[in-house]
Amino acid sequence: MNITIRQGVLAQENTAMITVGVYENEPLDDILVPLLETDDFKGKLKQDSLLYPRTALPARRALLIGMGKRSDATVNTLRHAAAHASRKAKDLKLADYTIALPFPADVSIESCVQAIVEGTRLGHYSFLEYKSSLSDEELHTVENVTILLDEQSNVDEARQGVFYGQAITEGVILARNLANAPGNTLTPAQLGDIAQEVGTQHGLKVRVLAGEDLVDFGGLLAVGKGSVQTPRFIIVEYGTASDDIPTICLVGKGITFDTGGISIKPSDKMDDMKMDMSGAAAVLGTMRVLADIQPPLHVVCLISAAENMPDAAAYKPGDIIKTLSGKTVEVLNTDAEGRIVLADALHYAQQYNPQAIVDVATLTGAIVIALGPHATGVMGNNQPLIDRLLKAGTITHERVWQLPLWQEHKELMKSTFADIKNISGRPASSTTAAAFLSEFVGTCAWAHLDIAGTAWTDKPPFDYISKGATGVGVRLLTHMLRDWNTKEK
Ligand code: BES
Ligand code: ZN
Ligand code: ZN
């Protein structure tokens, strides 16, 4: 989809559809007033109205989109409105349209345009790879979208917004496609192959460890033992290590299917567990964006990929495994597998001497109970790092909420027979999962994002999100990393 910027006025836009954002109870552009005979359209959030201007405008259609109160508007309002227009244009099978949205106060043109681009592209997103017959509407893609700005706007800034918006969208789409893919195709090996492909296409260094390479990865091997699909450890690198630029490690949980293993899950909704590699998808999607936007950083992405299956060879409750760090783990529940594969990845990350490690994982059902679909949980050992994530969460609307992680929680993970156990009962179980992870990060600044509640949706809250994988984490991490060197430490 081509998205271009043009300076001009509504009255002169010769297009299949002019989309106009309207704030609640604010006057319409004079040119639109004669199109509305009644006052049904008030600009309320998510309200819309499709009009046929005939001779009043050169545009064949006018789509009015309610943006709610101006004082409540953020870039997310723009992202949603743009996605709404994009869906409408697709339904109408238009070849092109123009969008003119009034920007909220105190936000740069670049950020506004970026959000419009993200909304426009993601509003078109659907995962159709496995459907053998598609409707005309499903097959249709709008080719050209014009963002209309007034004469005073800084076009260079707006073009920069288009550039970032396009790059970020590609990362989100990659993450969604990965997490929507079924477990029988998206195996650990396939995830490794896709990482290789992404690396080749976008100039990222990729290494995929398998078989003999993994002998010391006791956590990853234990979890993968019950499956014929053997584990992979995937390393994707952007930039190179240097004294002048910080190294950041992004770690992703890549369980390509989580049955729970011998501690098997109930069958209801088990199909959703194909998304248990959404953390891996988020960090890989982020790497793809970094390759395009080229921030002055060295970023290493580490993915532990395995399938968690029950089998004669599977790891069992009571087993004690030796992780890559040398620490032993008593397995009390094989369904708490994410933390075990992450233990190896977090330990591996330390060799890069990173300024920060951020892991992303669909780790606990408890975070879904605590925060629902509205926020990703964050815990860690470094408040400035957590603050960066909280801030990025507010700006991107991939909201993040902090839970405590105290010494008392770490005490709960002590094991009778090994160094640490992998579960400690229901109380504070998102935090005790994080407490487990904290044992493997050494002295590095580290934050853990639990995306179990936000990575998947049956009820998309905005038009830029569709049913299934949300791609959460890509916009959040990209925002944080883009600003890394300019933010107060
Ligand atoms: N993959 C699940 C967590 C999950 C739950 C992801 C819901 C997405 C939606 C994880 O591996 C898991 O099963 N965790 C257990 C841990 C428990 C055994 C301590 C859980 O949360 O129930
Ligand atoms: Zn599990
Ligand atoms: Zn899991």
PDB file of N, CA, C and O and ligand atoms in Angstrom, residues 253 258 276 337 362, ligand 3:
ATOM      1  N   LYS A 253       9.973 -15.734  24.438  1.00  0.00           N
ATOM      2  CA  LYS A 253       9.490 -17.108  24.678  1.00  0.00           C
ATOM      3  C   LYS A 253       8.925 -17.631  23.362  1.00  0.00           C
ATOM      4  O   LYS A 253       7.985 -17.060  22.805  1.00  0.00           O
ATOM      5  N   ASP A 258       1.849 -25.113  23.295  1.00  0.00           N
ATOM      6  CA  ASP A 258       1.935 -25.453  24.718  1.00  0.00           C
ATOM      7  C   ASP A 258       0.730 -26.295  25.130  1.00  0.00           C
ATOM      8  O   ASP A 258      -0.345 -25.760  25.394  1.00  0.00           O
ATOM      9  N   ASP A 276       1.685 -19.313  21.879  1.00  0.00           N
ATOM     10  CA  ASP A 276       2.604 -19.248  23.018  1.00  0.00           C
ATOM     11  C   ASP A 276       4.030 -18.867  22.592  1.00  0.00           C
ATOM     12  O   ASP A 276       4.950 -18.883  23.408  1.00  0.00           O
ATOM     13  N   GLU A 337       6.474 -24.030  31.649  1.00  0.00           N
ATOM     14  CA  GLU A 337       7.633 -24.344  30.811  1.00  0.00           C
ATOM     15  C   GLU A 337       8.331 -23.098  30.271  1.00  0.00           C
ATOM     16  O   GLU A 337       9.515 -23.128  29.975  1.00  0.00           O
ATOM     17  N   THR A 362       4.454 -14.914  26.846  1.00  0.00           N
ATOM     18  CA  THR A 362       3.091 -15.270  27.272  1.00  0.00           C
ATOM     19  C   THR A 362       3.266 -16.227  28.452  1.00  0.00           C
ATOM     20  O   THR A 362       3.179 -17.435  28.308  1.00  0.00           O
TER      21      THR A 362
HETATM   22 ZN    ZN B   3       3.416 -21.557  27.858  1.00  0.00          ZN
END
